[in-house]
Coordinates of N, CA, C and O in Angstrom, one line a residue:
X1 N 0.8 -1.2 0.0 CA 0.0 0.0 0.0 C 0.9 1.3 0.0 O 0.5 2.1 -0.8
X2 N 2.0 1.6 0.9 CA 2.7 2.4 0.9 C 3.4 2.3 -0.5 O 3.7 3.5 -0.8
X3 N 3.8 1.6 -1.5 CA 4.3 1.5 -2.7 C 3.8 2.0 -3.8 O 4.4 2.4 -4.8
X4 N 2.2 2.1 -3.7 CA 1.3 2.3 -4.8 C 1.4 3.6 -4.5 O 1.8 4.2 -5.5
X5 N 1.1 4.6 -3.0 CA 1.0 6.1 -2.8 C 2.7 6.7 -3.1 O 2.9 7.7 -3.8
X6 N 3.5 6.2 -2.8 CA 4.5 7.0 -2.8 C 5.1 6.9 -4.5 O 5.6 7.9 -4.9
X7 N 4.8 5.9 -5.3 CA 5.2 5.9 -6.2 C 4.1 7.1 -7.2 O 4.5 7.9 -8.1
X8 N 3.2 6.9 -6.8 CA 1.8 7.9 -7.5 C 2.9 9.6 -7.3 O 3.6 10.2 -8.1
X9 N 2.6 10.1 -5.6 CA 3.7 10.9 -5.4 C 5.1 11.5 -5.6 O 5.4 12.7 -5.6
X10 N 5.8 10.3 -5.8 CA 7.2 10.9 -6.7 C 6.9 11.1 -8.7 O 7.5 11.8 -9.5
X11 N 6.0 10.2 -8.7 CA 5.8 10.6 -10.2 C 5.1 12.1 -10.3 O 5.2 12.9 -11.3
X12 N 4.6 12.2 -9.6 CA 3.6 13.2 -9.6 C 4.6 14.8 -9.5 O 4.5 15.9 -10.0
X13 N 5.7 14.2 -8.5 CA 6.5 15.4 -8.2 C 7.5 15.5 -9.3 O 8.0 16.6 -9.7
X14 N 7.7 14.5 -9.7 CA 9.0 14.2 -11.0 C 8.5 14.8 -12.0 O 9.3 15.5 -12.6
X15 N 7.1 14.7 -12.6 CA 7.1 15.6 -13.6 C 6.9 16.9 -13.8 O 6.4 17.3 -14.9
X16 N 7.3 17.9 -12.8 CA 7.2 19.1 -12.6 C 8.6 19.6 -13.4 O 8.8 20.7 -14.0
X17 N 9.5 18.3 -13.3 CA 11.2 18.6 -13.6 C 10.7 18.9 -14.8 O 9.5 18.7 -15.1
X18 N 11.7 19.6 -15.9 CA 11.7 19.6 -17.2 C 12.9 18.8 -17.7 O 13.8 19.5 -18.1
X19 N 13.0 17.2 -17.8 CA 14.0 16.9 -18.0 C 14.3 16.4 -19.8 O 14.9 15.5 -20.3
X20 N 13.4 17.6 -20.2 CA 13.9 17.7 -22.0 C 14.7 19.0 -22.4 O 15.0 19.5 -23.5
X21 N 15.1 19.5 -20.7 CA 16.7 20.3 -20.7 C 17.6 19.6 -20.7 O 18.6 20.1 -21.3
X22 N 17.8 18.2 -20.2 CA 18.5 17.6 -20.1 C 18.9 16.6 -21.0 O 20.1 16.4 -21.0
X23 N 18.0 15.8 -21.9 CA 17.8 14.8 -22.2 C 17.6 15.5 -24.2 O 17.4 16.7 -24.4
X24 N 17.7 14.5 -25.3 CA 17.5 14.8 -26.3 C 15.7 14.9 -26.4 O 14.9 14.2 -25.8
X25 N 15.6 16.0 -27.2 CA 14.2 16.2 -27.0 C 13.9 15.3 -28.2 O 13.1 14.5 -27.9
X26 N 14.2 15.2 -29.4 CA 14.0 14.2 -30.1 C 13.5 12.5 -29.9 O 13.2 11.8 -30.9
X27 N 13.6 12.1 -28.9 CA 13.0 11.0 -28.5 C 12.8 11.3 -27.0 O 13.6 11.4 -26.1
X28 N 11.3 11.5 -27.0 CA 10.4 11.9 -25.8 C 10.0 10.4 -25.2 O 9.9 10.4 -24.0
X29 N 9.9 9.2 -26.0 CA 9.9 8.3 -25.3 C 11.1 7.6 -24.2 O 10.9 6.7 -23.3
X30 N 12.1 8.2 -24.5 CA 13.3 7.6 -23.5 C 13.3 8.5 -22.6 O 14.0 8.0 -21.7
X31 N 12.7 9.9 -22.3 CA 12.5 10.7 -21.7 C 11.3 10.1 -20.8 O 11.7 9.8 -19.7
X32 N 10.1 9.7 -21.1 CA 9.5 9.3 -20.8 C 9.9 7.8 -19.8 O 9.5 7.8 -18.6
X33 N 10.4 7.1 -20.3 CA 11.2 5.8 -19.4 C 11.9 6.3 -18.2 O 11.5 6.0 -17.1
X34 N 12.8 6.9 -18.3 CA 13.5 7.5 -17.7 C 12.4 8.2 -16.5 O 12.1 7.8 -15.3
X35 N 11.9 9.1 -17.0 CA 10.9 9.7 -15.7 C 10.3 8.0 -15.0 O 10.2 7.7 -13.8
X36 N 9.9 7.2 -15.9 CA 9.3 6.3 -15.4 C 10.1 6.0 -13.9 O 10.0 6.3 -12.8
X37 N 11.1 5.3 -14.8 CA 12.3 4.6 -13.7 C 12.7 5.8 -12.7 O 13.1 5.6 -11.6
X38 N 12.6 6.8 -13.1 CA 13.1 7.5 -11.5 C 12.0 7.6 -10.6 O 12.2 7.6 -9.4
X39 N 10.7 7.7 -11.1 CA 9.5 7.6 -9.9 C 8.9 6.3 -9.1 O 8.1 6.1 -8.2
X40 N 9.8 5.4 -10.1 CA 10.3 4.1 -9.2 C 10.7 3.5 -8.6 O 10.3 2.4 -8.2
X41 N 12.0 4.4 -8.5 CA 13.2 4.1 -7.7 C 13.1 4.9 -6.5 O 13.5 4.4 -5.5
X42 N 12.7 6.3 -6.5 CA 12.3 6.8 -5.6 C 11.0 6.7 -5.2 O 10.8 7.5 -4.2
X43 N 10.0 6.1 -5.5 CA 9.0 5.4 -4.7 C 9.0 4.3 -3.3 O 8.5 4.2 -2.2
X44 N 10.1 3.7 -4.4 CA 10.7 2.5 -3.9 C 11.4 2.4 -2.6 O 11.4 1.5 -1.7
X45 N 12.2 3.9 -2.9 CA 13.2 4.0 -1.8 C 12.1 5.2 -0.3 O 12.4 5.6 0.9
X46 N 11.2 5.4 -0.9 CA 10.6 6.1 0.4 C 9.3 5.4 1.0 O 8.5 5.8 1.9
X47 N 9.3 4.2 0.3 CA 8.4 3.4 0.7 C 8.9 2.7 1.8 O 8.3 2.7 2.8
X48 N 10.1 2.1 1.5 CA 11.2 1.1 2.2 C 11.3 2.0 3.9 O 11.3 1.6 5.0
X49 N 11.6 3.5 3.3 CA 11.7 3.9 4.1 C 10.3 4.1 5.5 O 10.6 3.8 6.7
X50 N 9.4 4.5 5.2 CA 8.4 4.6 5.6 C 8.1 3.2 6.6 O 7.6 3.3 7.7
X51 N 8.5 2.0 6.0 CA 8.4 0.7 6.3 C 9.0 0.5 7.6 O 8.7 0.0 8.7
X52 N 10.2 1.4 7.1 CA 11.1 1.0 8.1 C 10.8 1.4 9.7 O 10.9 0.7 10.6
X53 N 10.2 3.2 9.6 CA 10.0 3.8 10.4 C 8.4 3.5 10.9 O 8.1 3.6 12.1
X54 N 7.8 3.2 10.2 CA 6.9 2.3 11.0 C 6.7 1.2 12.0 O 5.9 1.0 13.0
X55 N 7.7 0.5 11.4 CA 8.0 -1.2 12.2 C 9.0 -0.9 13.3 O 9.1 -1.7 14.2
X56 N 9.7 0.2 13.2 CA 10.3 0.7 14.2 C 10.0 1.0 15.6 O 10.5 0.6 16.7
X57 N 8.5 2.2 15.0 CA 8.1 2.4 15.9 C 6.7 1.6 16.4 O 5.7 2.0 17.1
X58 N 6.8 0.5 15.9 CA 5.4 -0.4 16.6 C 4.4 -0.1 16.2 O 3.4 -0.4 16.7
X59 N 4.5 0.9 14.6 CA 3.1 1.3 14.4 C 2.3 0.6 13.7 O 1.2 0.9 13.5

């Protein structure tokens, strides 16, 4: 459950970035991947986190 919200939330915050400053704008789809995989990696990793600090504290 915490995987499905945090992942919704880092995507949601990730695409605020403009990362077709960074990236060839000519292929919007690898741009696209890319955003994918970072709002899943950082989902991932604040989920874990969350996990952690819950079971921690007995919640």
């Amino acid at each position: 459950m915490y995987i499905f919200f945090c992942f919704a939330a880092s995507f949601w915050a990730l695409s605020s970035v403009k990362f077709d400053r960074f990236c060839d704008v000519h292929k919007p789809g690898k741009v696209q991947c890319l955003l994918l995989l970072l709002a899943l990696a950082l989902g991932y990793l604040v989920a874990q986190f969350l996990l952690n600090i819950s079971l921690f504290n007995g919640l």
